[in-house]
Tab-separated table of C-alpha atoms in Angstrom:
chain	number	residue	atom	x	y	z
A	1	PRO	CA	131.038	107.880	-106.126
A	2	ALA	CA	128.843	105.684	-108.880
A	3	LEU	CA	129.382	105.285	-112.304
A	4	LEU	CA	126.266	106.293	-114.393
A	5	ILE	CA	125.759	104.690	-117.453
A	6	VAL	CA	123.065	105.982	-119.839
A	7	TYR	CA	122.285	103.242	-122.659
A	8	LEU	CA	120.705	104.621	-125.655
A	9	THR	CA	118.300	102.859	-128.199
A	10	GLU	CA	116.609	104.103	-131.304
A	11	GLU	CA	113.847	106.366	-130.782
A	12	GLY	CA	110.253	105.053	-130.666
A	13	THR	CA	111.761	101.956	-128.959
A	14	SER	CA	109.149	100.764	-126.379
A	15	LEU	CA	110.156	99.335	-123.107
A	16	GLU	CA	109.345	95.699	-123.743
A	17	GLU	CA	111.360	95.549	-126.588
A	18	LEU	CA	113.977	97.296	-124.902
A	19	LEU	CA	114.166	94.475	-122.352
A	20	MET	CA	113.643	91.777	-124.625
A	21	GLN	CA	117.037	93.594	-126.103
A	22	LEU	CA	118.682	93.349	-122.733
A	23	ARG	CA	117.711	89.716	-122.457
A	24	ARG	CA	119.313	88.692	-125.708
A	25	GLU	CA	122.406	90.343	-124.931
A	26	ILE	CA	122.910	89.240	-121.241
A	27	GLN	CA	122.905	85.668	-122.964
A	28	ALA	CA	126.375	86.858	-124.398
A	29	SER	CA	127.842	88.998	-121.706
A	30	PRO	CA	127.386	90.750	-118.482
A	31	ILE	CA	126.166	94.187	-117.999
A	32	PRO	CA	127.213	97.036	-115.738
A	33	LEU	CA	125.098	96.988	-112.522
A	34	LEU	CA	124.602	100.675	-112.424
A	35	ALA	CA	122.560	101.795	-115.267
A	36	PHE	CA	120.513	104.183	-116.165
A	37	THR	CA	118.650	103.485	-119.540
A	38	THR	CA	116.393	105.931	-121.665
A	39	HIS	CA	114.833	106.052	-125.048
A	40	ALA	CA	116.375	108.731	-127.639
A	41	ALA	CA	117.326	109.259	-131.144
A	42	TRP	CA	120.279	106.905	-131.954
A	43	LYS	CA	121.185	105.092	-135.106
A	44	GLN	CA	123.212	102.257	-133.371
A	45	THR	CA	122.696	100.315	-130.143
A	46	ALA	CA	125.917	99.289	-127.869
A	47	PRO	CA	127.151	95.746	-127.252
A	48	LEU	CA	126.971	95.111	-123.432
A	49	HIS	CA	130.644	94.079	-122.646
A	50	ARG	CA	132.442	93.102	-119.606
A	51	LEU	CA	132.644	96.117	-117.135
A	52	CYS	CA	132.341	94.611	-113.917
A	53	ASN	CA	135.127	94.614	-111.359
A	54	GLN	CA	137.222	97.076	-113.699
A	55	VAL	CA	138.274	100.584	-113.476
A	56	VAL	CA	136.018	102.233	-116.169
A	57	THR	CA	136.853	105.455	-117.671
A	58	LYS	CA	134.684	107.493	-119.888
A	59	GLU	CA	137.599	107.030	-122.486
A	60	ALA	CA	137.248	103.457	-122.435
A	61	LEU	CA	133.529	103.483	-122.573
A	62	ALA	CA	133.922	105.673	-125.772
A	63	ARG	CA	136.325	103.145	-126.855
A	64	ASP	CA	134.460	99.844	-126.257
A	65	LEU	CA	130.973	100.796	-126.203
A	66	PRO	CA	129.779	103.336	-128.798
A	67	GLY	CA	126.435	104.384	-128.080
A	68	VAL	CA	126.863	104.628	-124.279
A	69	ILE	CA	127.500	107.680	-122.554
A	70	ALA	CA	128.850	107.773	-119.069
A	71	ALA	CA	129.450	110.455	-116.438
A	72	PRO	CA	130.594	110.505	-112.684
A	73	ALA	CA	127.935	111.069	-110.022
A	74	ASP	CA	128.250	110.834	-106.234
A	75	VAL	CA	125.065	109.554	-105.025
A	76	SER	CA	125.918	110.630	-101.913
A	77	VAL	CA	125.027	114.422	-102.861
A	78	ASP	CA	122.002	115.628	-103.901
A	79	GLY	CA	121.363	116.757	-107.233
A	80	ALA	CA	124.534	114.933	-108.510
A	81	LEU	CA	122.427	112.220	-110.598
A	82	GLU	CA	120.470	115.236	-111.939
A	83	ALA	CA	123.595	117.207	-113.038
A	84	ALA	CA	125.461	113.850	-114.468
A	85	LEU	CA	122.241	113.341	-116.559
A	86	ALA	CA	122.228	116.708	-117.582
A	87	ALA	CA	125.732	116.549	-118.855
A	88	CYS	CA	125.034	113.693	-120.912
A	89	GLY	CA	122.001	115.868	-122.617
A	90	VAL	CA	119.083	113.392	-121.047
A	91	PRO	CA	116.381	114.820	-119.150
A	92	PRO	CA	115.245	112.898	-116.000
A	93	GLY	CA	111.580	112.249	-117.397
A	94	ALA	CA	113.200	110.048	-120.472
A	95	ILE	CA	114.341	107.246	-118.001
A	96	ASP	CA	112.434	103.858	-118.413
A	97	LEU	CA	114.542	101.584	-116.937
A	98	ALA	CA	116.778	102.919	-113.713
A	99	ILE	CA	119.265	100.304	-111.625
A	100	ALA	CA	120.181	101.649	-108.181
A	101	ASN	CA	123.168	99.977	-107.159
A	102	ALA	CA	125.839	102.156	-105.659
A	103	GLY	CA	126.708	100.972	-102.367
A	104	GLN	CA	130.056	101.083	-99.746
A	105	LYS	CA	130.848	98.854	-96.946
A	106	THR	CA	132.691	101.351	-93.868
A	107	ARG	CA	134.539	98.985	-91.554
A	108	SER	CA	135.432	100.264	-87.863
A	109	ALA	CA	136.869	99.017	-84.742
A	110	GLU	CA	134.857	101.411	-82.771
A	111	LEU	CA	131.533	100.295	-81.381
A	112	LEU	CA	128.696	101.635	-83.475
A	113	ASP	CA	130.910	104.212	-84.669
A	114	PRO	CA	128.650	107.183	-85.627
A	115	ARG	CA	130.877	108.197	-88.474
A	116	ALA	CA	131.056	104.780	-90.113
A	117	ILE	CA	127.459	104.100	-90.127
A	118	ARG	CA	126.531	107.538	-91.474
A	119	ALA	CA	128.811	107.310	-94.286
A	120	ASP	CA	126.822	103.835	-95.216
A	121	LEU	CA	123.660	105.368	-94.845
A	122	GLU	CA	124.669	108.164	-97.007
A	123	THR	CA	125.568	105.845	-99.956
A	124	ASN	CA	123.478	102.798	-99.558
A	125	LEU	CA	120.377	104.251	-98.368
A	126	PHE	CA	119.902	108.030	-99.065
A	127	GLY	CA	122.073	107.264	-102.367
A	128	ALA	CA	119.322	105.097	-103.781
A	129	LEU	CA	116.435	106.838	-102.763
A	130	ARG	CA	117.997	109.837	-104.399
A	131	THR	CA	118.380	107.568	-107.650
A	132	VAL	CA	114.722	106.673	-107.232
A	133	ARG	CA	113.550	110.126	-106.880
A	134	ALA	CA	115.607	111.483	-109.863
A	135	VAL	CA	113.723	109.234	-112.192
A	136	LEU	CA	110.183	108.192	-110.504
A	137	PRO	CA	108.351	111.752	-111.682
A	138	GLY	CA	108.850	111.216	-115.156
A	139	MET	CA	107.638	107.488	-114.957
A	140	THR	CA	104.622	107.943	-112.730
A	141	SER	CA	103.431	111.004	-115.151
A	142	ARG	CA	103.953	108.492	-118.358
A	143	ARG	CA	102.766	105.275	-115.946
A	144	ASP	CA	105.621	103.256	-117.248
A	145	GLY	CA	108.804	102.792	-116.152
A	146	ARG	CA	110.940	100.221	-114.011
A	147	ILE	CA	112.989	100.927	-110.965
A	148	VAL	CA	115.462	98.148	-109.619
A	149	VAL	CA	116.764	99.050	-106.306
A	150	VAL	CA	119.801	96.651	-104.810
A	151	SER	CA	119.683	95.815	-101.347
A	152	SER	CA	121.547	92.786	-99.587
A	153	LEU	CA	120.203	89.403	-97.979
A	154	GLY	CA	122.588	91.039	-95.215
A	155	ARG	CA	119.555	93.305	-94.129
A	156	ARG	CA	118.303	90.265	-92.366
A	157	HIS	CA	120.871	90.089	-89.319
A	158	GLY	CA	123.499	92.186	-88.243
A	159	MET	CA	127.350	92.165	-88.466
A	160	ALA	CA	130.369	92.614	-86.859
A	161	ALA	CA	132.999	95.427	-87.733
A	162	THR	CA	130.159	96.688	-90.394
A	163	PRO	CA	126.769	97.667	-88.447
A	164	GLY	CA	126.118	100.442	-90.910
A	165	TYR	CA	126.225	98.501	-94.114
A	166	ASN	CA	123.267	95.696	-92.885
A	167	ALA	CA	121.301	98.794	-91.180
A	168	SER	CA	121.359	100.836	-94.408
A	169	LYS	CA	120.040	97.694	-96.612
A	170	ALA	CA	117.275	96.817	-93.710
A	171	ALA	CA	116.089	100.083	-94.058
A	172	LEU	CA	116.461	100.362	-97.993
A	173	THR	CA	114.551	97.077	-98.456
A	174	ASN	CA	111.860	98.725	-96.147
A	175	ALA	CA	111.745	101.885	-97.973
A	176	VAL	CA	111.245	99.992	-101.006
A	177	ASP	CA	108.293	98.248	-99.826
A	178	SER	CA	106.776	101.482	-98.750
A	179	LEU	CA	107.238	102.826	-101.899
A	180	ARG	CA	105.357	99.913	-103.566
A	181	ILE	CA	102.543	100.527	-101.074
A	182	GLU	CA	102.321	104.276	-101.703
A	183	LEU	CA	102.301	103.918	-105.567
A	184	ALA	CA	99.283	101.174	-104.904
A	185	ALA	CA	97.607	103.592	-102.978
A	186	ARG	CA	97.558	106.463	-105.061
A	187	GLY	CA	96.805	104.232	-107.855
A	188	VAL	CA	99.513	104.568	-109.738
A	189	GLN	CA	100.380	101.776	-112.445
A	190	GLY	CA	102.610	100.867	-114.968
A	191	VAL	CA	105.517	101.783	-112.687
A	192	ASP	CA	107.436	98.269	-111.127
A	193	VAL	CA	109.859	98.485	-108.259
A	194	VAL	CA	112.109	95.887	-108.288
A	195	LEU	CA	113.986	94.697	-105.056
A	196	VAL	CA	117.349	92.655	-105.561
A	197	GLU	CA	118.957	90.894	-102.552
A	198	PRO	CA	122.170	89.256	-103.386
A	199	GLY	CA	123.804	87.199	-100.807
A	200	LEU	CA	127.828	87.205	-100.831
A	201	ILE	CA	129.917	88.852	-104.006
A	202	ARG	CA	133.369	88.285	-104.791
A	203	THR	CA	134.207	92.075	-104.588
A	204	SER	CA	136.535	94.414	-102.714
A	205	LEU	CA	133.721	95.042	-99.981
A	206	VAL	CA	133.890	91.665	-99.084
A	207	PRO	CA	137.492	90.345	-97.688
A	208	PRO	CA	138.527	86.845	-99.210
A	209	SER	CA	137.556	84.046	-97.390
A	210	GLY	CA	136.716	80.460	-97.312
A	211	ILE	CA	133.340	81.174	-96.748
A	212	VAL	CA	133.132	83.876	-99.827
A	213	GLU	CA	134.917	81.246	-102.194
A	214	ARG	CA	132.378	78.769	-100.971
A	215	LEU	CA	129.285	80.549	-101.337
A	216	GLY	CA	130.048	83.821	-102.838
A	217	GLU	CA	128.992	85.066	-106.513
A	218	SER	CA	131.153	86.828	-109.316
A	219	PRO	CA	129.978	90.133	-109.776
A	220	ASP	CA	129.103	88.993	-113.301
A	221	ALA	CA	126.694	86.500	-112.417
A	222	VAL	CA	124.853	88.458	-110.223
A	223	ALA	CA	124.692	91.108	-112.933
A	224	ARG	CA	123.049	88.649	-115.441
A	225	ARG	CA	120.652	87.505	-112.643
A	226	ILE	CA	119.395	90.907	-112.163
A	227	LEU	CA	118.881	91.836	-115.746
A	228	LEU	CA	117.131	88.504	-116.402
A	229	ALA	CA	114.737	88.740	-113.689
A	230	VAL	CA	113.958	92.757	-114.762
A	231	ALA	CA	113.449	90.986	-118.505
A	232	ASP	CA	110.999	88.425	-116.967
A	233	GLY	CA	109.107	90.926	-114.634
A	234	ARG	CA	109.932	89.635	-111.263
A	235	LEU	CA	109.783	92.081	-108.556
A	236	HIS	CA	111.806	90.338	-105.905
A	237	VAL	CA	115.168	88.490	-106.510
A	238	GLU	CA	117.566	86.871	-104.133
A	239	THR	CA	120.887	85.539	-105.485
A	240	GLY	CA	123.857	83.507	-104.260
A	241	ARG	CA	123.953	79.510	-104.310
A	242	ALA	CA	122.726	78.746	-100.397
A	243	MET	CA	122.595	82.290	-99.072
A	244	PRO	CA	118.830	83.043	-99.169
A	245	TRP	CA	118.359	79.921	-97.257
A	246	ILE	CA	121.431	80.686	-94.679
A	247	ALA	CA	120.225	84.331	-94.116
A	248	ARG	CA	116.739	83.111	-93.114
A	249	ALA	CA	118.157	80.377	-91.022
A	250	LEU	CA	120.470	83.376	-89.122
A	251	GLU	CA	117.290	85.549	-88.729
A	252	ALA	CA	115.298	82.821	-87.131
A	253	LEU	CA	117.663	81.936	-84.681
A	254	PRO	CA	117.300	83.292	-80.779
A	255	PRO	CA	119.619	86.611	-80.544
A	256	ALA	CA	122.060	84.918	-78.509
A	257	TRP	CA	122.540	81.997	-80.737
A	258	ARG	CA	122.635	84.264	-83.929
A	259	ALA	CA	125.185	86.416	-82.203
A	260	ARG	CA	127.600	83.721	-81.352
A	261	VAL	CA	127.398	82.089	-84.930
A	262	LEU	CA	127.939	85.462	-86.720
A	263	ALA	CA	131.074	86.514	-84.226
A	264	ARG	CA	132.363	83.042	-85.149
A	265	MET	CA	131.695	83.762	-88.954
A	266	SER	CA	133.408	86.937	-88.810
A	267	ARG	CA	136.518	85.719	-86.877
A	268	ASN	CA	136.737	83.375	-89.633
A	269	ALA	CA	136.557	85.728	-92.574
């Protein structure tokens, strides 16, 4: 399940003005990683406060973030996002900026456990695609909008105990690339698809270890990087100190060497 956040601005605000506003606010505080943004009649804009790594409730949002509407949305269920938007009184066609970040990592001691892999694919791959499909028609008809899909540098290699996570992110990255190609082939302009590939993030998805402490980033830092990149108009973002180079180096290793290195990393995690 993911938290769906709709950030309302004054009616008539352009996407460029909205991104400038987000950029100003990012300098002062982190923002949630999963957000839907829409133009709507609203007399105030909400400051974006610290939401990362917290259990966020609708009541807390109403208290701390006036102007922000939230509704639970399980992205693994068809139609859940559309229902959440409807509960907020927001038509999917009104969305200008969408960040799809819902994800999970299912561990299993069984080799290639189909249930664990299927669970990760349902949320990480199909959940992200459901998010994109919910907002894409309105953007393509207006020829204006921005979609941010959060993948992972882990898509460049496998990993012990969590094959579904890395496989889902590899498929998601390819799907995003295919979407860009298809939009270009259809002559659709004005709709940007941004791919974000974080490295290690210090969250509950990653067990604490020396590697995570040395090379991991806080969710707040990644949130800032994502939104700053969106505001700058970048289409591909990698985060994490040395992780982009490490991921590429692992990908370039011969398969047997890569297996030994990653097996040792898994044992030390």
